[in-house]
Every structure is written in structure tokens, then in C-alpha cells.
Amino acid sequence: MTETADSVFAEVRRIIAQQAMMDPGQITPDSTPDGLGLDSLALVEIVFAIEESFDISVPYNANDPNASDFDISTVGAAAQAVRRLLAEKES
């Protein structure tokens, strides 16, 4: 199943909103985990939910998020990283 950029962003935003206990409409592509009040445990839960939702394997190091190829610094960056993993999976 090919995902559109908009559908990937919408699903990533929904997953993050659920963890942040916010309405998805309050979350923008520039929203950061810190700005949304998400801690490292919430980030791990988000990564697990993304893997399950998109049927992908996310290379994410919870102990050192900056050392990962999966950029979760903003919601938009996370959606872009998901799109990249989906494209790699399809090729």
C-alpha cells in the first residue's frame, strides 16, 4: 500500500497526539517532543506505535536519539523519516 505524504503525516500526528493527550489539530509539523511535553518513555511508545501502524522497523536508539537515523526532533521530521522507511521497504 502506497502512503501519500499527507496520510503519513496525519497518522504520525495522530500517534503523537495520542501520547501527548492532545487533539491532533493542535500539533503542527514543527511541533517538538519537548514542546508537547513528551518524555523518553513516550518517544519509545511512539516509535512502537509507528512500527505497528506502518509495518516498518524503525532504527531508533532510545538511549541516544541523536545517534539514530530516525529523526524524531519534530513531527514533520518523524513523518518524513517514516516516508523514507516506507520507500525503502517498497523498493
PDB file of N, CA and C in Angstrom:
ATOM      1  N   MET A   1       0.840  -1.185   0.000  1.00  0.00           N
ATOM      2  CA  MET A   1       0.000   0.000   0.000  1.00  0.00           C
ATOM      3  C   MET A   1       0.884   1.247   0.000  1.00  0.00           C
ATOM      4  N   THR A   2       0.700   2.097  -0.954  1.00  0.00           N
ATOM      5  CA  THR A   2       1.477   3.311  -1.031  1.00  0.00           C
ATOM      6  C   THR A   2       0.785   4.404  -0.224  1.00  0.00           C
ATOM      7  N   GLU A   3       1.537   4.980   0.667  1.00  0.00           N
ATOM      8  CA  GLU A   3       1.013   6.055   1.514  1.00  0.00           C
ATOM      9  C   GLU A   3       1.354   7.396   0.881  1.00  0.00           C
ATOM     10  N   THR A   4       0.435   8.345   0.955  1.00  0.00           N
ATOM     11  CA  THR A   4       0.733   9.685   0.500  1.00  0.00           C
ATOM     12  C   THR A   4       1.425  10.446   1.625  1.00  0.00           C
ATOM     13  N   ALA A   5       2.115  11.512   1.275  1.00  0.00           N
ATOM     14  CA  ALA A   5       2.792  12.324   2.291  1.00  0.00           C
ATOM     15  C   ALA A   5       1.782  12.821   3.324  1.00  0.00           C
ATOM     16  N   ASP A   6       0.606  13.240   2.860  1.00  0.00           N
ATOM     17  CA  ASP A   6      -0.419  13.749   3.779  1.00  0.00           C
ATOM     18  C   ASP A   6      -0.939  12.657   4.703  1.00  0.00           C
ATOM     19  N   SER A   7      -1.137  11.453   4.177  1.00  0.00           N
ATOM     20  CA  SER A   7      -1.669  10.382   5.020  1.00  0.00           C
ATOM     21  C   SER A   7      -0.632   9.919   6.038  1.00  0.00           C
ATOM     22  N   VAL A   8       0.635   9.909   5.657  1.00  0.00           N
ATOM     23  CA  VAL A   8       1.700   9.542   6.599  1.00  0.00           C
ATOM     24  C   VAL A   8       1.761  10.578   7.713  1.00  0.00           C
ATOM     25  N   PHE A   9       1.763  11.855   7.348  1.00  0.00           N
ATOM     26  CA  PHE A   9       1.808  12.901   8.369  1.00  0.00           C
ATOM     27  C   PHE A   9       0.608  12.808   9.295  1.00  0.00           C
ATOM     28  N   ALA A  10      -0.572  12.598   8.732  1.00  0.00           N
ATOM     29  CA  ALA A  10      -1.792  12.527   9.543  1.00  0.00           C
ATOM     30  C   ALA A  10      -1.710  11.378  10.550  1.00  0.00           C
ATOM     31  N   GLU A  11      -1.191  10.231  10.125  1.00  0.00           N
ATOM     32  CA  GLU A  11      -1.104   9.089  11.029  1.00  0.00           C
ATOM     33  C   GLU A  11      -0.031   9.309  12.094  1.00  0.00           C
ATOM     34  N   VAL A  12       1.123   9.851  11.705  1.00  0.00           N
ATOM     35  CA  VAL A  12       2.179  10.146  12.678  1.00  0.00           C
ATOM     36  C   VAL A  12       1.652  11.170  13.689  1.00  0.00           C
ATOM     37  N   ARG A  13       0.967  12.189  13.202  1.00  0.00           N
ATOM     38  CA  ARG A  13       0.402  13.210  14.093  1.00  0.00           C
ATOM     39  C   ARG A  13      -0.628  12.595  15.041  1.00  0.00           C
ATOM     40  N   ARG A  14      -1.458  11.677  14.551  1.00  0.00           N
ATOM     41  CA  ARG A  14      -2.452  11.018  15.390  1.00  0.00           C
ATOM     42  C   ARG A  14      -1.766  10.216  16.501  1.00  0.00           C
ATOM     43  N   ILE A  15      -0.720   9.479  16.150  1.00  0.00           N
ATOM     44  CA  ILE A  15       0.006   8.672  17.131  1.00  0.00           C
ATOM     45  C   ILE A  15       0.632   9.570  18.195  1.00  0.00           C
ATOM     46  N   ILE A  16       1.276  10.640  17.753  1.00  0.00           N
ATOM     47  CA  ILE A  16       1.924  11.558  18.701  1.00  0.00           C
ATOM     48  C   ILE A  16       0.881  12.264  19.561  1.00  0.00           C
ATOM     49  N   ALA A  17      -0.221  12.664  18.965  1.00  0.00           N
ATOM     50  CA  ALA A  17      -1.286  13.332  19.723  1.00  0.00           C
ATOM     51  C   ALA A  17      -1.839  12.413  20.801  1.00  0.00           C
ATOM     52  N   GLN A  18      -1.970  11.140  20.480  1.00  0.00           N
ATOM     53  CA  GLN A  18      -2.476  10.182  21.459  1.00  0.00           C
ATOM     54  C   GLN A  18      -1.527  10.113  22.662  1.00  0.00           C
ATOM     55  N   GLN A  19      -0.222  10.071  22.417  1.00  0.00           N
ATOM     56  CA  GLN A  19       0.747  10.024  23.509  1.00  0.00           C
ATOM     57  C   GLN A  19       0.764  11.333  24.301  1.00  0.00           C
ATOM     58  N   ALA A  20       0.582  12.446  23.596  1.00  0.00           N
ATOM     59  CA  ALA A  20       0.606  13.758  24.252  1.00  0.00           C
ATOM     60  C   ALA A  20      -0.731  14.113  24.888  1.00  0.00           C
ATOM     61  N   MET A  21      -1.743  13.263  24.646  1.00  0.00           N
ATOM     62  CA  MET A  21      -3.102  13.517  25.135  1.00  0.00           C
ATOM     63  C   MET A  21      -3.594  14.889  24.666  1.00  0.00           C
ATOM     64  N   MET A  22      -3.455  15.098  23.370  1.00  0.00           N
ATOM     65  CA  MET A  22      -3.864  16.355  22.740  1.00  0.00           C
ATOM     66  C   MET A  22      -4.725  16.040  21.528  1.00  0.00           C
ATOM     67  N   ASP A  23      -5.422  17.047  21.055  1.00  0.00           N
ATOM     68  CA  ASP A  23      -6.143  16.943  19.795  1.00  0.00           C
ATOM     69  C   ASP A  23      -5.114  17.021  18.662  1.00  0.00           C
ATOM     70  N   PRO A  24      -5.194  16.136  17.655  1.00  0.00           N
ATOM     71  CA  PRO A  24      -4.226  16.191  16.563  1.00  0.00           C
ATOM     72  C   PRO A  24      -4.143  17.554  15.882  1.00  0.00           C
ATOM     73  N   GLY A  25      -5.243  18.292  15.868  1.00  0.00           N
ATOM     74  CA  GLY A  25      -5.248  19.610  15.249  1.00  0.00           C
ATOM     75  C   GLY A  25      -4.340  20.614  15.931  1.00  0.00           C
ATOM     76  N   GLN A  26      -3.952  20.329  17.174  1.00  0.00           N
ATOM     77  CA  GLN A  26      -3.054  21.217  17.905  1.00  0.00           C
ATOM     78  C   GLN A  26      -1.582  20.971  17.563  1.00  0.00           C
ATOM     79  N   ILE A  27      -1.314  19.914  16.810  1.00  0.00           N
ATOM     80  CA  ILE A  27       0.056  19.516  16.520  1.00  0.00           C
ATOM     81  C   ILE A  27       0.402  19.899  15.092  1.00  0.00           C
ATOM     82  N   THR A  28       1.520  20.610  14.937  1.00  0.00           N
ATOM     83  CA  THR A  28       1.974  21.069  13.626  1.00  0.00           C
ATOM     84  C   THR A  28       3.225  20.290  13.224  1.00  0.00           C
ATOM     85  N   PRO A  29       3.641  20.415  11.962  1.00  0.00           N
ATOM     86  CA  PRO A  29       4.883  19.761  11.549  1.00  0.00           C
ATOM     87  C   PRO A  29       6.097  20.228  12.358  1.00  0.00           C
ATOM     88  N   ASP A  30       6.048  21.433  12.874  1.00  0.00           N
ATOM     89  CA  ASP A  30       7.173  21.983  13.638  1.00  0.00           C
ATOM     90  C   ASP A  30       7.113  21.664  15.132  1.00  0.00           C
ATOM     91  N   SER A  31       6.061  20.993  15.587  1.00  0.00           N
ATOM     92  CA  SER A  31       5.949  20.632  16.999  1.00  0.00           C
ATOM     93  C   SER A  31       7.092  19.694  17.384  1.00  0.00           C
ATOM     94  N   THR A  32       7.666  19.946  18.558  1.00  0.00           N
ATOM     95  CA  THR A  32       8.763  19.109  19.056  1.00  0.00           C
ATOM     96  C   THR A  32       8.266  18.239  20.206  1.00  0.00           C
ATOM     97  N   PRO A  33       8.940  17.125  20.443  1.00  0.00           N
ATOM     98  CA  PRO A  33       8.547  16.299  21.592  1.00  0.00           C
ATOM     99  C   PRO A  33       8.581  17.082  22.903  1.00  0.00           C
ATOM    100  N   ASP A  34       9.631  17.861  23.120  1.00  0.00           N
ATOM    101  CA  ASP A  34       9.716  18.662  24.346  1.00  0.00           C
ATOM    102  C   ASP A  34       8.550  19.642  24.436  1.00  0.00           C
ATOM    103  N   GLY A  35       8.261  20.307  23.328  1.00  0.00           N
ATOM    104  CA  GLY A  35       7.178  21.273  23.301  1.00  0.00           C
ATOM    105  C   GLY A  35       5.818  20.645  23.572  1.00  0.00           C
ATOM    106  N   LEU A  36       5.693  19.349  23.273  1.00  0.00           N
ATOM    107  CA  LEU A  36       4.438  18.629  23.504  1.00  0.00           C
ATOM    108  C   LEU A  36       4.419  17.942  24.868  1.00  0.00           C
ATOM    109  N   GLY A  37       5.506  18.109  25.617  1.00  0.00           N
ATOM    110  CA  GLY A  37       5.579  17.518  26.951  1.00  0.00           C
ATOM    111  C   GLY A  37       5.830  16.020  26.950  1.00  0.00           C
ATOM    112  N   LEU A  38       6.476  15.516  25.893  1.00  0.00           N
ATOM    113  CA  LEU A  38       6.726  14.084  25.787  1.00  0.00           C
ATOM    114  C   LEU A  38       8.094  13.731  26.354  1.00  0.00           C
ATOM    115  N   ASP A  39       8.131  12.706  27.181  1.00  0.00           N
ATOM    116  CA  ASP A  39       9.406  12.252  27.748  1.00  0.00           C
ATOM    117  C   ASP A  39       9.952  11.081  26.932  1.00  0.00           C
ATOM    118  N   SER A  40      11.081  10.530  27.352  1.00  0.00           N
ATOM    119  CA  SER A  40      11.725   9.470  26.575  1.00  0.00           C
ATOM    120  C   SER A  40      10.857   8.212  26.503  1.00  0.00           C
ATOM    121  N   LEU A  41      10.117   7.910  27.547  1.00  0.00           N
ATOM    122  CA  LEU A  41       9.227   6.748  27.506  1.00  0.00           C
ATOM    123  C   LEU A  41       8.128   6.953  26.464  1.00  0.00           C
ATOM    124  N   ALA A  42       7.587   8.150  26.400  1.00  0.00           N
ATOM    125  CA  ALA A  42       6.560   8.447  25.395  1.00  0.00           C
ATOM    126  C   ALA A  42       7.137   8.309  23.990  1.00  0.00           C
ATOM    127  N   LEU A  43       8.387   8.733  23.791  1.00  0.00           N
ATOM    128  CA  LEU A  43       9.013   8.606  22.470  1.00  0.00           C
ATOM    129  C   LEU A  43       9.151   7.142  22.076  1.00  0.00           C
ATOM    130  N   VAL A  44       9.521   6.294  23.018  1.00  0.00           N
ATOM    131  CA  VAL A  44       9.626   4.863  22.735  1.00  0.00           C
ATOM    132  C   VAL A  44       8.252   4.308  22.360  1.00  0.00           C
ATOM    133  N   GLU A  45       7.221   4.701  23.075  1.00  0.00           N
ATOM    134  CA  GLU A  45       5.860   4.265  22.763  1.00  0.00           C
ATOM    135  C   GLU A  45       5.443   4.739  21.363  1.00  0.00           C
ATOM    136  N   ILE A  46       5.829   5.958  21.013  1.00  0.00           N
ATOM    137  CA  ILE A  46       5.519   6.494  19.682  1.00  0.00           C
ATOM    138  C   ILE A  46       6.202   5.663  18.612  1.00  0.00           C
ATOM    139  N   VAL A  47       7.479   5.339  18.823  1.00  0.00           N
ATOM    140  CA  VAL A  47       8.218   4.538  17.847  1.00  0.00           C
ATOM    141  C   VAL A  47       7.545   3.168  17.680  1.00  0.00           C
ATOM    142  N   PHE A  48       7.165   2.524  18.789  1.00  0.00           N
ATOM    143  CA  PHE A  48       6.481   1.233  18.698  1.00  0.00           C
ATOM    144  C   PHE A  48       5.172   1.366  17.927  1.00  0.00           C
ATOM    145  N   ALA A  49       4.413   2.415  18.201  1.00  0.00           N
ATOM    146  CA  ALA A  49       3.128   2.619  17.520  1.00  0.00           C
ATOM    147  C   ALA A  49       3.334   2.884  16.026  1.00  0.00           C
ATOM    148  N   ILE A  50       4.379   3.629  15.689  1.00  0.00           N
ATOM    149  CA  ILE A  50       4.684   3.888  14.272  1.00  0.00           C
ATOM    150  C   ILE A  50       5.043   2.575  13.577  1.00  0.00           C
ATOM    151  N   GLU A  51       5.874   1.759  14.222  1.00  0.00           N
ATOM    152  CA  GLU A  51       6.250   0.472  13.629  1.00  0.00           C
ATOM    153  C   GLU A  51       5.018  -0.391  13.370  1.00  0.00           C
ATOM    154  N   GLU A  52       4.132  -0.436  14.345  1.00  0.00           N
ATOM    155  CA  GLU A  52       2.929  -1.258  14.206  1.00  0.00           C
ATOM    156  C   GLU A  52       1.988  -0.700  13.145  1.00  0.00           C
ATOM    157  N   SER A  53       1.790   0.596  13.144  1.00  0.00           N
ATOM    158  CA  SER A  53       0.840   1.214  12.227  1.00  0.00           C
ATOM    159  C   SER A  53       1.284   1.102  10.766  1.00  0.00           C
ATOM    160  N   PHE A  54       2.588   1.274  10.527  1.00  0.00           N
ATOM    161  CA  PHE A  54       3.096   1.292   9.151  1.00  0.00           C
ATOM    162  C   PHE A  54       3.770  -0.015   8.748  1.00  0.00           C
ATOM    163  N   ASP A  55       3.864  -0.975   9.662  1.00  0.00           N
ATOM    164  CA  ASP A  55       4.534  -2.250   9.402  1.00  0.00           C
ATOM    165  C   ASP A  55       5.965  -2.028   8.900  1.00  0.00           C
ATOM    166  N   ILE A  56       6.709  -1.231   9.669  1.00  0.00           N
ATOM    167  CA  ILE A  56       8.106  -0.954   9.360  1.00  0.00           C
ATOM    168  C   ILE A  56       8.938  -1.175  10.622  1.00  0.00           C
ATOM    169  N   SER A  57      10.240  -1.264  10.436  1.00  0.00           N
ATOM    170  CA  SER A  57      11.159  -1.367  11.565  1.00  0.00           C
ATOM    171  C   SER A  57      11.917  -0.047  11.658  1.00  0.00           C
ATOM    172  N   VAL A  58      11.795   0.611  12.799  1.00  0.00           N
ATOM    173  CA  VAL A  58      12.400   1.931  12.997  1.00  0.00           C
ATOM    174  C   VAL A  58      13.746   1.779  13.700  1.00  0.00           C
ATOM    175  N   PRO A  59      14.822   2.270  13.078  1.00  0.00           N
ATOM    176  CA  PRO A  59      16.135   2.227  13.728  1.00  0.00           C
ATOM    177  C   PRO A  59      16.246   3.370  14.730  1.00  0.00           C
ATOM    178  N   TYR A  60      15.813   3.124  15.942  1.00  0.00           N
ATOM    179  CA  TYR A  60      15.745   4.185  16.940  1.00  0.00           C
ATOM    180  C   TYR A  60      16.449   3.734  18.200  1.00  0.00           C
ATOM    181  N   ASN A  61      17.335   4.566  18.715  1.00  0.00           N
ATOM    182  CA  ASN A  61      18.055   4.275  19.946  1.00  0.00           C
ATOM    183  C   ASN A  61      17.514   5.190  21.040  1.00  0.00           C
ATOM    184  N   ALA A  62      16.704   4.641  21.912  1.00  0.00           N
ATOM    185  CA  ALA A  62      16.074   5.448  22.964  1.00  0.00           C
ATOM    186  C   ALA A  62      17.099   6.058  23.908  1.00  0.00           C
ATOM    187  N   ASN A  63      18.240   5.392  24.068  1.00  0.00           N
ATOM    188  CA  ASN A  63      19.282   5.920  24.949  1.00  0.00           C
ATOM    189  C   ASN A  63      20.022   7.096  24.344  1.00  0.00           C
ATOM    190  N   ASP A  64      20.038   7.174  23.025  1.00  0.00           N
ATOM    191  CA  ASP A  64      20.712   8.276  22.341  1.00  0.00           C
ATOM    192  C   ASP A  64      19.977   8.593  21.043  1.00  0.00           C
ATOM    193  N   PRO A  65      18.838   9.308  21.142  1.00  0.00           N
ATOM    194  CA  PRO A  65      18.034   9.590  19.947  1.00  0.00           C
ATOM    195  C   PRO A  65      18.816  10.314  18.850  1.00  0.00           C
ATOM    196  N   ASN A  66      19.830  11.083  19.217  1.00  0.00           N
ATOM    197  CA  ASN A  66      20.603  11.812  18.216  1.00  0.00           C
ATOM    198  C   ASN A  66      21.506  10.894  17.398  1.00  0.00           C
ATOM    199  N   ALA A  67      21.745   9.682  17.880  1.00  0.00           N
ATOM    200  CA  ALA A  67      22.605   8.735  17.170  1.00  0.00           C
ATOM    201  C   ALA A  67      21.816   7.879  16.180  1.00  0.00           C
ATOM    202  N   SER A  68      20.527   8.114  16.085  1.00  0.00           N
ATOM    203  CA  SER A  68      19.653   7.312  15.238  1.00  0.00           C
ATOM    204  C   SER A  68      19.496   7.941  13.865  1.00  0.00           C
ATOM    205  N   ASP A  69      19.215   7.084  12.868  1.00  0.00           N
ATOM    206  CA  ASP A  69      18.872   7.573  11.531  1.00  0.00           C
ATOM    207  C   ASP A  69      17.425   8.036  11.469  1.00  0.00           C
ATOM    208  N   PHE A  70      16.660   7.765  12.518  1.00  0.00           N
ATOM    209  CA  PHE A  70      15.246   8.122  12.546  1.00  0.00           C
ATOM    210  C   PHE A  70      15.087   9.432  13.301  1.00  0.00           C
ATOM    211  N   ASP A  71      14.844  10.506  12.562  1.00  0.00           N
ATOM    212  CA  ASP A  71      14.752  11.848  13.145  1.00  0.00           C
ATOM    213  C   ASP A  71      13.355  12.073  13.722  1.00  0.00           C
ATOM    214  N   ILE A  72      13.314  12.232  15.040  1.00  0.00           N
ATOM    215  CA  ILE A  72      12.033  12.473  15.711  1.00  0.00           C
ATOM    216  C   ILE A  72      12.075  13.830  16.423  1.00  0.00           C
ATOM    217  N   SER A  73      12.933  14.739  15.907  1.00  0.00           N
ATOM    218  CA  SER A  73      13.097  16.052  16.539  1.00  0.00           C
ATOM    219  C   SER A  73      11.858  16.926  16.380  1.00  0.00           C
ATOM    220  N   THR A  74      11.097  16.702  15.314  1.00  0.00           N
ATOM    221  CA  THR A  74       9.818  17.382  15.108  1.00  0.00           C
ATOM    222  C   THR A  74       8.831  16.365  14.525  1.00  0.00           C
ATOM    223  N   VAL A  75       7.567  16.702  14.562  1.00  0.00           N
ATOM    224  CA  VAL A  75       6.546  15.825  13.997  1.00  0.00           C
ATOM    225  C   VAL A  75       6.751  15.698  12.485  1.00  0.00           C
ATOM    226  N   GLY A  76       7.071  16.794  11.830  1.00  0.00           N
ATOM    227  CA  GLY A  76       7.320  16.760  10.393  1.00  0.00           C
ATOM    228  C   GLY A  76       8.519  15.895  10.039  1.00  0.00           C
ATOM    229  N   ALA A  77       9.589  15.984  10.831  1.00  0.00           N
ATOM    230  CA  ALA A  77      10.786  15.169  10.590  1.00  0.00           C
ATOM    231  C   ALA A  77      10.464  13.691  10.779  1.00  0.00           C
ATOM    232  N   ALA A  78       9.668  13.373  11.787  1.00  0.00           N
ATOM    233  CA  ALA A  78       9.284  11.982  12.030  1.00  0.00           C
ATOM    234  C   ALA A  78       8.462  11.445  10.853  1.00  0.00           C
ATOM    235  N   ALA A  79       7.527  12.249  10.347  1.00  0.00           N
ATOM    236  CA  ALA A  79       6.723  11.828   9.204  1.00  0.00           C
ATOM    237  C   ALA A  79       7.607  11.617   7.978  1.00  0.00           C
ATOM    238  N   GLN A  80       8.579  12.491   7.770  1.00  0.00           N
ATOM    239  CA  GLN A  80       9.498  12.346   6.641  1.00  0.00           C
ATOM    240  C   GLN A  80      10.328  11.073   6.792  1.00  0.00           C
ATOM    241  N   ALA A  81      10.777  10.771   8.004  1.00  0.00           N
ATOM    242  CA  ALA A  81      11.553   9.555   8.247  1.00  0.00           C
ATOM    243  C   ALA A  81      10.701   8.312   7.982  1.00  0.00           C
ATOM    244  N   VAL A  82       9.426   8.362   8.353  1.00  0.00           N
ATOM    245  CA  VAL A  82       8.520   7.242   8.071  1.00  0.00           C
ATOM    246  C   VAL A  82       8.368   7.071   6.569  1.00  0.00           C
ATOM    247  N   ARG A  83       8.178   8.158   5.839  1.00  0.00           N
ATOM    248  CA  ARG A  83       8.044   8.076   4.377  1.00  0.00           C
ATOM    249  C   ARG A  83       9.294   7.461   3.757  1.00  0.00           C
ATOM    250  N   ARG A  84      10.473   7.819   4.266  1.00  0.00           N
ATOM    251  CA  ARG A  84      11.730   7.264   3.747  1.00  0.00           C
ATOM    252  C   ARG A  84      11.780   5.750   4.001  1.00  0.00           C
ATOM    253  N   LEU A  85      11.415   5.318   5.211  1.00  0.00           N
ATOM    254  CA  LEU A  85      11.411   3.888   5.526  1.00  0.00           C
ATOM    255  C   LEU A  85      10.388   3.120   4.675  1.00  0.00           C
ATOM    256  N   LEU A  86       9.245   3.731   4.423  1.00  0.00           N
ATOM    257  CA  LEU A  86       8.239   3.098   3.572  1.00  0.00           C
ATOM    258  C   LEU A  86       8.761   2.950   2.146  1.00  0.00           C
ATOM    259  N   ALA A  87       9.445   3.980   1.647  1.00  0.00           N
ATOM    260  CA  ALA A  87      10.001   3.924   0.288  1.00  0.00           C
ATOM    261  C   ALA A  87      11.071   2.841   0.198  1.00  0.00           C
ATOM    262  N   GLU A  88      11.907   2.719   1.219  1.00  0.00           N
ATOM    263  CA  GLU A  88      12.945   1.691   1.244  1.00  0.00           C
ATOM    264  C   GLU A  88      12.316   0.303   1.269  1.00  0.00           C
ATOM    265  N   LYS A  89      11.229   0.164   2.003  1.00  0.00           N
ATOM    266  CA  LYS A  89      10.536  -1.117   2.128  1.00  0.00           C
ATOM    267  C   LYS A  89       9.944  -1.549   0.785  1.00  0.00           C
ATOM    268  N   GLU A  90       9.443  -0.576   0.013  1.00  0.00           N
ATOM    269  CA  GLU A  90       8.789  -0.868  -1.258  1.00  0.00           C
ATOM    270  C   GLU A  90       9.776  -1.131  -2.384  1.00  0.00           C
ATOM    271  N   SER A  91      11.031  -0.700  -2.202  1.00  0.00           N
ATOM    272  CA  SER A  91      11.992  -0.863  -3.306  1.00  0.00           C
ATOM    273  C   SER A  91      12.696  -2.201  -3.268  1.00  0.00           C
TER     274      SER A  91
END
